[in-house]
Coordinates of C-alpha atoms in Angstrom, one line a residue:
X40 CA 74.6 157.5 77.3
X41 CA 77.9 158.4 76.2
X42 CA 81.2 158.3 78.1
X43 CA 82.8 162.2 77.7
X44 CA 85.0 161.5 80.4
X45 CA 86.2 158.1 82.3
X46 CA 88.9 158.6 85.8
X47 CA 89.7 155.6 87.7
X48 CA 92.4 154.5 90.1
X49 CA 93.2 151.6 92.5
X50 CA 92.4 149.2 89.2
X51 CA 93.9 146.1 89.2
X52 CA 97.5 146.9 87.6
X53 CA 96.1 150.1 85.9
X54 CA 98.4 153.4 87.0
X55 CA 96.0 156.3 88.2
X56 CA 94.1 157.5 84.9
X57 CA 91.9 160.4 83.6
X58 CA 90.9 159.7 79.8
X59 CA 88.4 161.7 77.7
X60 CA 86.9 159.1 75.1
X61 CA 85.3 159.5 71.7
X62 CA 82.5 157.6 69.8
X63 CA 85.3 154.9 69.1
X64 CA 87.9 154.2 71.3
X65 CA 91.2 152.0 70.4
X66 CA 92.8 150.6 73.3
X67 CA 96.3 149.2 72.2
X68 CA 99.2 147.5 73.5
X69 CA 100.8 143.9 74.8
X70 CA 99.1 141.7 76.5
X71 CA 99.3 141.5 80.1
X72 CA 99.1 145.9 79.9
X73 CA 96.1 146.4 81.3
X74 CA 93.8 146.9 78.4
X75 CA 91.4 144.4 79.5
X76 CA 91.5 145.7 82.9
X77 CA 90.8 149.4 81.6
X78 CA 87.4 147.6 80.0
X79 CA 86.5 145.9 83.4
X80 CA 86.3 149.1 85.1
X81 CA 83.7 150.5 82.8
X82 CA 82.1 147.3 83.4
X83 CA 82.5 147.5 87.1
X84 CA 81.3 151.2 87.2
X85 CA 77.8 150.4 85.0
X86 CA 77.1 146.9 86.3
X87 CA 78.8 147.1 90.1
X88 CA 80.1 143.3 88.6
X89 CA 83.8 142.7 86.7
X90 CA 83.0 140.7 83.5
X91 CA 85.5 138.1 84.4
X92 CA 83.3 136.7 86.8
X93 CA 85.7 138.1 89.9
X94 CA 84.3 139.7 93.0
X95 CA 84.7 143.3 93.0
X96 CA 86.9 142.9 95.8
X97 CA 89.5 141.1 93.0
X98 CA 89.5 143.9 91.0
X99 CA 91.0 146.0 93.7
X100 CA 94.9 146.7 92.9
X101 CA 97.1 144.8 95.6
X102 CA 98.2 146.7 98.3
X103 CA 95.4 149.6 97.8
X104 CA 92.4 149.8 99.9
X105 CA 89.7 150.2 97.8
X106 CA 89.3 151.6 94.1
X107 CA 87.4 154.3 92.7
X108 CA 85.7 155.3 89.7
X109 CA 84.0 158.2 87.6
X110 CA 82.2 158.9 84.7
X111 CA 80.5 161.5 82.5
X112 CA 77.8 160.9 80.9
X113 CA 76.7 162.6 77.7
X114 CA 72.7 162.0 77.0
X115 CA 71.8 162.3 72.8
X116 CA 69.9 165.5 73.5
X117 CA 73.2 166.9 75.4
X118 CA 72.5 166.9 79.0
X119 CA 75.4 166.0 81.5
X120 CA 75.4 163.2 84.3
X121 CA 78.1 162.5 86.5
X122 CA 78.7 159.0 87.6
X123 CA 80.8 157.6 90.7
X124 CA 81.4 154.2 92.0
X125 CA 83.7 153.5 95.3
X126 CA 84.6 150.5 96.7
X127 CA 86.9 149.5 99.9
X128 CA 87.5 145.9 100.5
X129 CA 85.4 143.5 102.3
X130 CA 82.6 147.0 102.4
X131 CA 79.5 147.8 100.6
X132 CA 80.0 150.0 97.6
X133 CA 79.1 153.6 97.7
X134 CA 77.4 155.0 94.6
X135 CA 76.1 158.4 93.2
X136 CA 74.6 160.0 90.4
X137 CA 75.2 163.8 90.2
X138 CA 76.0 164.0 94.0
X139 CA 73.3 162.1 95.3
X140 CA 73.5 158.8 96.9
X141 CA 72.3 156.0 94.1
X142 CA 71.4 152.3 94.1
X143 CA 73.4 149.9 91.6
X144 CA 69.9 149.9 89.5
X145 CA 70.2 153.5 89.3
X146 CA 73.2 153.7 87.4
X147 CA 73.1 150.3 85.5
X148 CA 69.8 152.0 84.3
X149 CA 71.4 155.0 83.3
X150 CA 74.6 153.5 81.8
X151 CA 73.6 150.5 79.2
X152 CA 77.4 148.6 78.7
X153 CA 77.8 145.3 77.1
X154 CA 81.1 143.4 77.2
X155 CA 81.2 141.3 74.2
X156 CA 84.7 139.1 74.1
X157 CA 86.8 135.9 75.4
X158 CA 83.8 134.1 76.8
X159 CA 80.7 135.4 75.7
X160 CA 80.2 132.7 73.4
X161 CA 78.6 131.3 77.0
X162 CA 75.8 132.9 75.9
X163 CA 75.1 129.7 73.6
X164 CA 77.3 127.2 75.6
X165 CA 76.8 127.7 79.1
X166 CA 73.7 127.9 81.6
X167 CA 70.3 128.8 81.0
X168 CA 70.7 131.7 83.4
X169 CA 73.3 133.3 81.0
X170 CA 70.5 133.2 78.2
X171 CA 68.0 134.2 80.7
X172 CA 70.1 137.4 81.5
X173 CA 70.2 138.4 77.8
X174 CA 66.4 138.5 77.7
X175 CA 66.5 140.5 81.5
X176 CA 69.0 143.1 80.1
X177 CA 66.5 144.1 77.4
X178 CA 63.6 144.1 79.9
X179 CA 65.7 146.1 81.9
X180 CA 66.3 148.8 80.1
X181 CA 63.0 148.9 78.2
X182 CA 60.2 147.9 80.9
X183 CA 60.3 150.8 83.8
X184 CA 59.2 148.6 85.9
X185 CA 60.9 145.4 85.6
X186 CA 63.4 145.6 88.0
X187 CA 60.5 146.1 90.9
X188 CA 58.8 142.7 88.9
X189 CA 62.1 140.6 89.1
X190 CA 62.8 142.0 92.5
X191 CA 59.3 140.9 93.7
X192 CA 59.9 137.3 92.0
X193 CA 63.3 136.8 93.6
X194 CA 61.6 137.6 97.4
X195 CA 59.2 135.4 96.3
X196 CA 61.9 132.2 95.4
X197 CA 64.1 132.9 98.4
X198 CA 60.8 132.8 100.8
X199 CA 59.6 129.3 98.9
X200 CA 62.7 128.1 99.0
X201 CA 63.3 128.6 102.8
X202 CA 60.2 126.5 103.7
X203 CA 61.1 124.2 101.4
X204 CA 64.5 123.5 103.2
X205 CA 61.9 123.7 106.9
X206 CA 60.2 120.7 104.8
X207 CA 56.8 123.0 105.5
X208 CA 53.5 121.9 104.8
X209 CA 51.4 122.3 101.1
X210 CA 49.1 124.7 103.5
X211 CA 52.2 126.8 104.4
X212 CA 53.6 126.8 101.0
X213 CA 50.8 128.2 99.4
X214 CA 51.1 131.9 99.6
X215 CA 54.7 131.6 98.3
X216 CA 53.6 128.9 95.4
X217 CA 50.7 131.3 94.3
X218 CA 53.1 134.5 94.1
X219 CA 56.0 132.6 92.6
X220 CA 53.5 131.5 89.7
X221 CA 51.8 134.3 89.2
X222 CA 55.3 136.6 88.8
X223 CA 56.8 133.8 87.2
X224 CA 54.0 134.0 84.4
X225 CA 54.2 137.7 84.4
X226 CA 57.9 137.7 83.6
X227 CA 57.8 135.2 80.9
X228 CA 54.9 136.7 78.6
X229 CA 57.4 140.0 78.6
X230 CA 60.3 138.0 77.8
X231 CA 58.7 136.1 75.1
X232 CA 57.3 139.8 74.2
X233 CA 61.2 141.0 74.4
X234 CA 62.3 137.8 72.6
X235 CA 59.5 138.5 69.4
X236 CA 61.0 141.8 69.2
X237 CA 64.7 141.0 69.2
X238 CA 64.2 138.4 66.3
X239 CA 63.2 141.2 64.1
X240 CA 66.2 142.8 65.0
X241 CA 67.9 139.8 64.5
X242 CA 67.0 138.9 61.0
X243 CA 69.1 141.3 59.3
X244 CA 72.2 141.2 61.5
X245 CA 72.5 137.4 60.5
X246 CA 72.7 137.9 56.8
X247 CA 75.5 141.0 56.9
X248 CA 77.5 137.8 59.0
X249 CA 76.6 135.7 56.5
X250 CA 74.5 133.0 58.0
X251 CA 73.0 131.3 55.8
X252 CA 71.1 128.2 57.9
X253 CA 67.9 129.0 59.6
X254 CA 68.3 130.2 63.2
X255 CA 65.8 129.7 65.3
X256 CA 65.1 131.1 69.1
X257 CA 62.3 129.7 71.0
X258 CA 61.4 130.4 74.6
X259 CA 61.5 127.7 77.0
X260 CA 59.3 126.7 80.4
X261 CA 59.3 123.7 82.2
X262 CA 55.8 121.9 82.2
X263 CA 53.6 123.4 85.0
X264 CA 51.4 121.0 86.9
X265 CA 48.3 120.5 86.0
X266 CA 46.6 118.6 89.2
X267 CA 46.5 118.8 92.7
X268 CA 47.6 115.6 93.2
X269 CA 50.3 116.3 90.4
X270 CA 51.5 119.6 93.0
X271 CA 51.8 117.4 96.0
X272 CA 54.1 115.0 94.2
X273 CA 56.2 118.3 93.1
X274 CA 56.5 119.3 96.6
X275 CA 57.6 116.4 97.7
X276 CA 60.3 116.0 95.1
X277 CA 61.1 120.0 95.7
X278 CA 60.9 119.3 100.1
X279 CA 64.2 116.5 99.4
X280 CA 65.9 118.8 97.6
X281 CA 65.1 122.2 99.3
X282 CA 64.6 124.0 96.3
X283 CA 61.4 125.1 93.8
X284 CA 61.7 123.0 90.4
X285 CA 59.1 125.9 88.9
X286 CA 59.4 129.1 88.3
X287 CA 61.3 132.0 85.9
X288 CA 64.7 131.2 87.3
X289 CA 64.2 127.5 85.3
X290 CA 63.3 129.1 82.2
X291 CA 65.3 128.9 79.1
X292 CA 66.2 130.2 75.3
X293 CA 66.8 127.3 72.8
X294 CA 69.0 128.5 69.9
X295 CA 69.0 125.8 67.7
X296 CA 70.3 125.8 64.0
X297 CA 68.7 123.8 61.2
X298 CA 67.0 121.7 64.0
X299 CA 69.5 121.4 66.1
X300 CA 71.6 123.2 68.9
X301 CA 73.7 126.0 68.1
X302 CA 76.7 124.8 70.2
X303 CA 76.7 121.6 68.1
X304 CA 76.3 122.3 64.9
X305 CA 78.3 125.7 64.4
X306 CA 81.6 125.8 63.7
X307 CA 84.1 127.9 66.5
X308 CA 84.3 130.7 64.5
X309 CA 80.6 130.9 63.4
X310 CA 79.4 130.5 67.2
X311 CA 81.2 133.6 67.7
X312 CA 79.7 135.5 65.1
X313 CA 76.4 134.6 66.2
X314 CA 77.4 135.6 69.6
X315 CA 78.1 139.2 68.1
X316 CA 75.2 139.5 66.1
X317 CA 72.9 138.3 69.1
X318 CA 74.5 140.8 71.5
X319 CA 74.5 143.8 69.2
X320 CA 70.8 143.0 68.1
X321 CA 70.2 143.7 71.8
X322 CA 71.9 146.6 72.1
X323 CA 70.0 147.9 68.9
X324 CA 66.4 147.4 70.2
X325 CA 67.1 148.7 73.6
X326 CA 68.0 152.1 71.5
X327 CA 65.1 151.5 69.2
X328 CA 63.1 151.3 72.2
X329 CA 64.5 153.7 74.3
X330 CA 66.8 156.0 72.7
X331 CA 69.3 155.0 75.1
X332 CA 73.0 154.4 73.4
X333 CA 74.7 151.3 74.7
X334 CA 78.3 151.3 75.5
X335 CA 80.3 148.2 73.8
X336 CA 83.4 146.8 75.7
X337 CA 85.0 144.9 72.9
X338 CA 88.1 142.7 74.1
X339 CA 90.2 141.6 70.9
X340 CA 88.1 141.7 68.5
X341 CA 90.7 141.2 65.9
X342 CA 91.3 138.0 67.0
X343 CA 87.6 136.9 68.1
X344 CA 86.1 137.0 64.4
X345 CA 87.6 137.2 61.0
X346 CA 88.3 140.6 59.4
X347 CA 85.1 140.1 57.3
X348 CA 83.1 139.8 60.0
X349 CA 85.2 141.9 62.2
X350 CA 84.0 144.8 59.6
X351 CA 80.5 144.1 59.8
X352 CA 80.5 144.7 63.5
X353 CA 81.9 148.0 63.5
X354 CA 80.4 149.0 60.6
X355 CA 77.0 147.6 62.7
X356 CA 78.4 149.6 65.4
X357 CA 78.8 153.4 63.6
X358 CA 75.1 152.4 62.0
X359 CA 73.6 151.9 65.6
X360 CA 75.3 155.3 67.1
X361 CA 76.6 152.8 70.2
X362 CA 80.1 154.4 71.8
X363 CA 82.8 151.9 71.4
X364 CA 85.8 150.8 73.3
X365 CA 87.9 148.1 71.9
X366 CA 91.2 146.3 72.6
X367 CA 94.0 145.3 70.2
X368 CA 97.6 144.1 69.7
X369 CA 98.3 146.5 67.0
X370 CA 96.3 149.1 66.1
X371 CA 97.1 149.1 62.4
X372 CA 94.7 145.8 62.5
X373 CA 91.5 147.5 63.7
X374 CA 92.6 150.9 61.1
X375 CA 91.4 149.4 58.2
X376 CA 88.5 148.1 59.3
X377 CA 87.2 151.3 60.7
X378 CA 84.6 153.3 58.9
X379 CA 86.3 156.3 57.5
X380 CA 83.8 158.7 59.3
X381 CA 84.0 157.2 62.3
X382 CA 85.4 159.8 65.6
X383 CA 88.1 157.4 67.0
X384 CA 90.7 157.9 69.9
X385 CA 93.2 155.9 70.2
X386 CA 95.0 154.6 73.9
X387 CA 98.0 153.8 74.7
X388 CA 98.9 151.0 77.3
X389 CA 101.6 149.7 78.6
X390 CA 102.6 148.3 82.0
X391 CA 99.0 149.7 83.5
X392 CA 99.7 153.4 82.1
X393 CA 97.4 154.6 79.8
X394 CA 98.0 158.1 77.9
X395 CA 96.1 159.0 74.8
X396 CA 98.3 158.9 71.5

């Protein structure tokens, strides 16, 4: 989907705006400006989450009572969508899709956005559920019904859990174990699917960045038991802590480099790259797979990666047809790395008002 049209107000410091974006958009100004802020809405709008890990009730500007946003949506074959997303504090969000009330799912389905910046080198460093949510957004967007699977497997944990913390017996676990196992299983033969998939992708990407050590991405589960008597010692162990110790919320990806981990053996710099090349990869396969064009939120890029591999991902970017919007200090930094025929608008911002230039 691609952004024709973006309005937002009650934004953090951001003033009131209306903007009409191109394929590549060039947010620039100080820091502090809002430009950031101008990327988390997007975010907010698609995902109904802020990127920097704030409740959507933080987002809200001081002193306003709720924040509002809308979009308009451009499919490839030219057929309009209009987007909205309204929140007051301490309420539930209201949401619709060409007038008509809409769940969160709805639009996150229509609207693919990754934010790839400050932080999302978590994606190697931080929890498995960060890597686990890589895999999910792929699923996501390409399985119809994979939301209805990872809904069903949630209900499933929360119910499990519950008697676990009750300290129930093996007989009244056992509808809960069975279904949690059986999604469970379910939702890791498509993520291994997903993950087969996105290597391909992958393979490529790495080499334009330069990478020349193996990487290597294998899909992890913990070791299911295998006996009756090795379940009732499970349960027990699970029953003290009130929580299942199976399951796809335990899973894991294991991104390791020449044998070892990617966080340890990179360098800063290269852990970002692979970050980048990881992230776009994703967004390639879901429009391989889909058609669907993915909407990049790329805060400071300039200073994120070198200029050499700064180039490759917007070059990666114009190859993929993904709708770009990306923050800089100066905006004669990102002009010479932009492909020539690349459709670019450039923002101004500057004390949370944004005007085109």
């Amino acid at each position: 989907m691609y952004i024709a049209r973006l309005d937002g107000s009650g934004i953090r410091n951001l003033q009131p705006f209306s903007l009409r974006p191109a394929s590549w958009n060039v947010l620039a100004g100080d820091n502090g400006s809002g430009k950031s802020s101008l990327l988390e809405a997007l975010h907010v709008l698609a995902t109904g989450k802020s990127f920097r890990g704030a409740r959507v009730d933080g987002v809200i500007q001081h002193g306003a009572d709720g924040l509002t946003l809308f979009a308009q949506g451009l499919e490839p074959e030219g057929r309009e969508h209009r987007y909205g997303y309204g929140k007051l504090r301490a309420q539930e969000p209201e949401i619709r899709i060409d007038g008509e009330a809409a769940s969160l799912g709805d639009i996150a389905a229509a609207l693919p956005v990754r934010f790839i910046g400050p932080g999302s080198e978590e994606l190697l460093e931080g929890e498995p559920a960060i890597r686990r949510g890589f895999l999910d957004w792929i699923l996501f967007h390409v399985e119809q019904d994979y939301l209805t699977l990872w809904r069903r497997a949630n209900r499933a944990l929360a119910q499990r859990n519950a008697l676990l913390k009750q300290r129930a017996s093996p007989a009244a676990l056992q509808v809960w174990t069975r279904e949690l196992a059986e999604v469970s299983a379910h939702i890791a033969d498509l993520r291994r699917a997903a993950l087969v998939e996105l290597k391909i992708v992958l393979s490529p990407l790495l080499a334009r960045f330069a990478f020349t050590e193996s990487i290597d991405i294998q899909y992890a589960r913990p070791t299911m038991p295998e006996s009756d008597a090795d379940w009732l010692e499970l349960e027990a162990r699970e029953r003290d802590l009130g929580y299942s110790l199976f399951g796809f919320q335990r899973d894991d990806l294991r991104i390791r480099v020449s044998g070892g981990m990617a966080r340890d053996i990179l360098s800063r710099g290269q852990r970002k790259a692979l970050v980048y090349a990881l992230l776009l990869a994703e967004a390639a396969l879901v429009r391989e797979k889909t058609g669907k064009i993915s909407v990049l939120l790329l805060d400071d890029l300039c200073s994120e990666l070198d200029k050499n591999n700064a180039a490759q991902v917007l070059a990666l970017v114009l190859e993929t047809g993904m709708q770009a919007f990306i923050t800089v200090l100066n905006p004669a930094d990102l002009e010479e790395l932009l492909p020539a025929s690349a459709a670019r608008q450039l923002f101004h911002v500057e004390h949370g008002r944004v005007w085109p230039a």
